[in-house]
Amino acid sequence: MRLPLSWLKEYVEIKEPPQKLADDLLFSGTKVESIEKANDDIVFDFEITPNRPDCLSVIGIAREVAAIYDRRLAIPSPFSETTPARRKKSVSFSVTETKLCPAYSVGVIDSVKIGPSPDWLASKLEKSGVRAIDNIVDVTNYVMLETGQPMHAFDYDKISGKMRLRSSRKGERVTTLDSAERILPAGAIIIEDDEKLIDLAGLMGGKNSEVDKTTTTLVLHVPLYDPLSIRRASQYLGLRTEASNRFEKKLDPAAHRYAFERAVQLISLTTGGKLSSPIKSVGYPPQQRSVLVPISLIRKTLGISINRTQIEDILGRLEFATTKQSEDKEDALKVTIPSFRTDINEPVDLTEEVGRIYGYNKFPKTLPEGSPSATDHPQSNSERELRQILSNLGLKEIYSNSLTSAKMLEDLSFPSQNMLKVSNRLVIDYEYLRPTLLVGLITAASLNLENFEKSSLFEIGRVFEKKENGDPLSSQSKKISAIFVNYNFSEAKGVVETTFKDLNIKEVKFKRAADQAPFGKTSATIFLGNRLLGIVGEIEKRILEKFDIPTPTYGFELDLEVLQAYAKAPYYEPTPKFPVVKENISMYLPKTIYFSDIANGIKAAAGKNFYSLELLEDDIIKGQRSILIDIKYYDPNHTLKKEEIAKIRGQVLEKLKKIGAQPRTSPNF
């Protein structure tokens, strides 16, 4: 929100330099994004948090300045003439659903003369980032910026009969002031007369009730709308205005009356118009709210020594009325909340108000009592450990968007009609929820080709899938996925195996995978016991071509929750006390046998004497697959004798033959 310093000074005395004022506002909770010079003035650009709609106005900021420096706030007196002038006109305005518009003020203003606004008014609007149009539109914008309360002026003579505010029906159409025809969703707030829709309430007025140069009589409507309805309509239509930005927040329920009278005062001043109907105010005045606050709570929460008088003074500067309770409630303070502070509901809210005006920089520097917990969340620990394992293996972590496009899904061979689509997308290329983390990884890999011939990336995040039982809620499992550009299958599988080893996970099985997009034929599904963990394999070449990746690329995707369930804490294995016997065995393997079958067979045959094995060579000799394995045996209680080694070797060779392997040579010791 842009605000010229000269306008602010009309309501509160300001002696401080602009930067000092900005710093003091920041320390009390109101952030100044920037300070600019505008001719002979200074313009502040404020960033207002959603819980403080009262600060989306000149008076709101002036109120904060007055409280910080303990100065008098001078708010303009409203127009006090609430009876019609010489000529009387009336307007019939009704609300069909009170929730949509729980409070409003409405009335008729006659004898207006449309023309340019005076320089003082136009100048303030221009400095605030609002274009001056004519004296009626400018006054409504001026009062909105001044009070934080939006309003709308209709041409009285363009309204046919009664005005009714209701919820829109899906598919209804209205042409707004920007000449755009808008197709409405169900639930938007609209105003109609006996013949037509005349207002897209809270967002933009209707073209057919627009104030123009021929207008002589106005219907001025100052409402309080349901924030949720305004927000939904704004998102659906992609229409956001200064008015909707305010209406979608919890506005002051009493402001509409003051804003109406202030607008009448300025319209009279700038156009000569006169109020020609009674002011109809609904929901005014609002019921007062109060909170009982223990003074001890304020002291304990803030951790400072502050007395009752100081607390009452600070709250009084913020326009909270305080009342001392009876003797049996000496510690308690009854605080009446001003209507514009819609964010205050609990005693702790008032504690924050005392703290920010007292000044957080004045708090004593003390260490907190007690000691922090040394226990981390187990899920955070396991994810941190996984990140460290993959980083140690040379992979780089990425973070990608959970939304993607229909084209991206089709390129990865995921039919978009089977995927989850968001109903309120804001950007056309981000309308589907990703079914796999490879969506982001392949995109990132493609973008990195220009700088790296060989790269490996990983990501941890959620994927989204439809539930088979028709449940409208999606399945949101967490996955860990990686991609390897210009690698081979063994390298990708090796990363998976090393990850299992570092997580102390055993009994892992790899099985040849059926075609499963986006993986090709050289792929394997991974099981832990009987539970499917994921898949590792080659990304199909036709898919890689769509992403301009010319080199062999592999990847994996694992179910993080299954992985966490099987991970075990590391434990120390002492070095064997007795010598380890090492031998190499080379063999031919049929294409139907996996290396995991060989490894499991050797472990089973060697039994308690198995120590380790390592694949040394994997090659094609005379048209057959040939492998060379390094095997180590040991006994925890004594040194193995030749006879014992021969027996173990015999068991291993026998097992290998049963599996289908053909030993090429005698083992080497």
PDB file of N, CA and C in Angstrom, residues 151-182:
ATOM      1  N   MET A 151     -16.310   1.082  -1.184  1.00  0.00           N
ATOM      2  CA  MET A 151     -17.711   1.441  -1.422  1.00  0.00           C
ATOM      3  C   MET A 151     -17.948   1.506  -2.922  1.00  0.00           C
ATOM      4  N   HIS A 152     -19.214   1.617  -3.311  1.00  0.00           N
ATOM      5  CA  HIS A 152     -19.527   1.704  -4.740  1.00  0.00           C
ATOM      6  C   HIS A 152     -20.681   2.664  -4.969  1.00  0.00           C
ATOM      7  N   ALA A 153     -20.564   3.477  -6.032  1.00  0.00           N
ATOM      8  CA  ALA A 153     -21.612   4.432  -6.405  1.00  0.00           C
ATOM      9  C   ALA A 153     -22.295   3.957  -7.685  1.00  0.00           C
ATOM     10  N   PHE A 154     -23.637   3.867  -7.653  1.00  0.00           N
ATOM     11  CA  PHE A 154     -24.445   3.493  -8.809  1.00  0.00           C
ATOM     12  C   PHE A 154     -25.135   4.738  -9.363  1.00  0.00           C
ATOM     13  N   ASP A 155     -25.407   4.739 -10.655  1.00  0.00           N
ATOM     14  CA  ASP A 155     -26.244   5.779 -11.258  1.00  0.00           C
ATOM     15  C   ASP A 155     -27.697   5.456 -10.925  1.00  0.00           C
ATOM     16  N   TYR A 156     -28.316   6.293 -10.135  1.00  0.00           N
ATOM     17  CA  TYR A 156     -29.688   6.068  -9.646  1.00  0.00           C
ATOM     18  C   TYR A 156     -30.674   5.860 -10.790  1.00  0.00           C
ATOM     19  N   ASP A 157     -30.524   6.627 -11.870  1.00  0.00           N
ATOM     20  CA  ASP A 157     -31.486   6.584 -12.973  1.00  0.00           C
ATOM     21  C   ASP A 157     -31.328   5.342 -13.847  1.00  0.00           C
ATOM     22  N   LYS A 158     -30.234   4.581 -13.674  1.00  0.00           N
ATOM     23  CA  LYS A 158     -30.030   3.359 -14.459  1.00  0.00           C
ATOM     24  C   LYS A 158     -30.501   2.114 -13.719  1.00  0.00           C
ATOM     25  N   ILE A 159     -31.025   2.293 -12.511  1.00  0.00           N
ATOM     26  CA  ILE A 159     -31.510   1.168 -11.713  1.00  0.00           C
ATOM     27  C   ILE A 159     -33.015   1.051 -11.894  1.00  0.00           C
ATOM     28  N   SER A 160     -33.461  -0.159 -12.216  1.00  0.00           N
ATOM     29  CA  SER A 160     -34.888  -0.412 -12.443  1.00  0.00           C
ATOM     30  C   SER A 160     -35.489  -1.092 -11.216  1.00  0.00           C
ATOM     31  N   GLY A 161     -36.234  -0.345 -10.440  1.00  0.00           N
ATOM     32  CA  GLY A 161     -36.926  -0.934  -9.298  1.00  0.00           C
ATOM     33  C   GLY A 161     -36.026  -1.179  -8.106  1.00  0.00           C
ATOM     34  N   LYS A 162     -36.269  -2.309  -7.448  1.00  0.00           N
ATOM     35  CA  LYS A 162     -35.586  -2.624  -6.197  1.00  0.00           C
ATOM     36  C   LYS A 162     -34.194  -3.225  -6.439  1.00  0.00           C
ATOM     37  N   MET A 163     -33.288  -2.978  -5.486  1.00  0.00           N
ATOM     38  CA  MET A 163     -31.943  -3.557  -5.522  1.00  0.00           C
ATOM     39  C   MET A 163     -31.893  -4.721  -4.528  1.00  0.00           C
ATOM     40  N   ARG A 164     -31.386  -5.864  -5.007  1.00  0.00           N
ATOM     41  CA  ARG A 164     -31.284  -7.048  -4.154  1.00  0.00           C
ATOM     42  C   ARG A 164     -29.869  -7.613  -4.219  1.00  0.00           C
ATOM     43  N   LEU A 165     -29.333  -7.991  -3.082  1.00  0.00           N
ATOM     44  CA  LEU A 165     -28.011  -8.621  -3.014  1.00  0.00           C
ATOM     45  C   LEU A 165     -28.218 -10.101  -2.738  1.00  0.00           C
ATOM     46  N   ARG A 166     -27.614 -10.937  -3.567  1.00  0.00           N
ATOM     47  CA  ARG A 166     -27.772 -12.384  -3.408  1.00  0.00           C
ATOM     48  C   ARG A 166     -26.521 -13.112  -3.889  1.00  0.00           C
ATOM     49  N   SER A 167     -26.559 -14.430  -3.751  1.00  0.00           N
ATOM     50  CA  SER A 167     -25.481 -15.293  -4.232  1.00  0.00           C
ATOM     51  C   SER A 167     -25.741 -15.646  -5.695  1.00  0.00           C
ATOM     52  N   SER A 168     -24.697 -15.622  -6.502  1.00  0.00           N
ATOM     53  CA  SER A 168     -24.864 -15.894  -7.940  1.00  0.00           C
ATOM     54  C   SER A 168     -25.113 -17.377  -8.201  1.00  0.00           C
ATOM     55  N   ARG A 169     -25.750 -17.642  -9.324  1.00  0.00           N
ATOM     56  CA  ARG A 169     -25.923 -19.001  -9.819  1.00  0.00           C
ATOM     57  C   ARG A 169     -24.863 -19.262 -10.886  1.00  0.00           C
ATOM     58  N   LYS A 170     -24.365 -20.479 -10.939  1.00  0.00           N
ATOM     59  CA  LYS A 170     -23.302 -20.806 -11.888  1.00  0.00           C
ATOM     60  C   LYS A 170     -23.739 -20.527 -13.323  1.00  0.00           C
ATOM     61  N   GLY A 171     -22.877 -19.817 -14.042  1.00  0.00           N
ATOM     62  CA  GLY A 171     -23.161 -19.525 -15.440  1.00  0.00           C
ATOM     63  C   GLY A 171     -23.797 -18.178 -15.686  1.00  0.00           C
ATOM     64  N   GLU A 172     -24.216 -17.471 -14.641  1.00  0.00           N
ATOM     65  CA  GLU A 172     -24.759 -16.127 -14.828  1.00  0.00           C
ATOM     66  C   GLU A 172     -23.669 -15.213 -15.376  1.00  0.00           C
ATOM     67  N   ARG A 173     -24.080 -14.184 -16.108  1.00  0.00           N
ATOM     68  CA  ARG A 173     -23.122 -13.307 -16.767  1.00  0.00           C
ATOM     69  C   ARG A 173     -23.341 -11.858 -16.346  1.00  0.00           C
ATOM     70  N   VAL A 174     -22.226 -11.132 -16.236  1.00  0.00           N
ATOM     71  CA  VAL A 174     -22.300  -9.705 -15.948  1.00  0.00           C
ATOM     72  C   VAL A 174     -21.164  -9.012 -16.688  1.00  0.00           C
ATOM     73  N   THR A 175     -21.460  -7.859 -17.257  1.00  0.00           N
ATOM     74  CA  THR A 175     -20.434  -7.052 -17.919  1.00  0.00           C
ATOM     75  C   THR A 175     -19.979  -5.986 -16.933  1.00  0.00           C
ATOM     76  N   THR A 176     -18.694  -6.022 -16.610  1.00  0.00           N
ATOM     77  CA  THR A 176     -18.157  -5.135 -15.581  1.00  0.00           C
ATOM     78  C   THR A 176     -17.644  -3.826 -16.182  1.00  0.00           C
ATOM     79  N   LEU A 177     -17.192  -2.932 -15.316  1.00  0.00           N
ATOM     80  CA  LEU A 177     -16.783  -1.591 -15.744  1.00  0.00           C
ATOM     81  C   LEU A 177     -15.667  -1.588 -16.780  1.00  0.00           C
ATOM     82  N   ASP A 178     -14.867  -2.669 -16.827  1.00  0.00           N
ATOM     83  CA  ASP A 178     -13.791  -2.742 -17.821  1.00  0.00           C
ATOM     84  C   ASP A 178     -14.284  -3.293 -19.156  1.00  0.00           C
ATOM     85  N   SER A 179     -15.625  -3.377 -19.311  1.00  0.00           N
ATOM     86  CA  SER A 179     -16.291  -3.840 -20.544  1.00  0.00           C
ATOM     87  C   SER A 179     -16.093  -5.328 -20.819  1.00  0.00           C
ATOM     88  N   ALA A 180     -15.612  -6.081 -19.831  1.00  0.00           N
ATOM     89  CA  ALA A 180     -15.432  -7.523 -19.996  1.00  0.00           C
ATOM     90  C   ALA A 180     -16.672  -8.259 -19.498  1.00  0.00           C
ATOM     91  N   GLU A 181     -17.154  -9.214 -20.315  1.00  0.00           N
ATOM     92  CA  GLU A 181     -18.264 -10.043 -19.872  1.00  0.00           C
ATOM     93  C   GLU A 181     -17.700 -11.205 -19.059  1.00  0.00           C
ATOM     94  N   ARG A 182     -18.181 -11.358 -17.853  1.00  0.00           N
ATOM     95  CA  ARG A 182     -17.638 -12.379 -16.953  1.00  0.00           C
ATOM     96  C   ARG A 182     -18.715 -13.421 -16.651  1.00  0.00           C
TER      97      ARG A 182
END
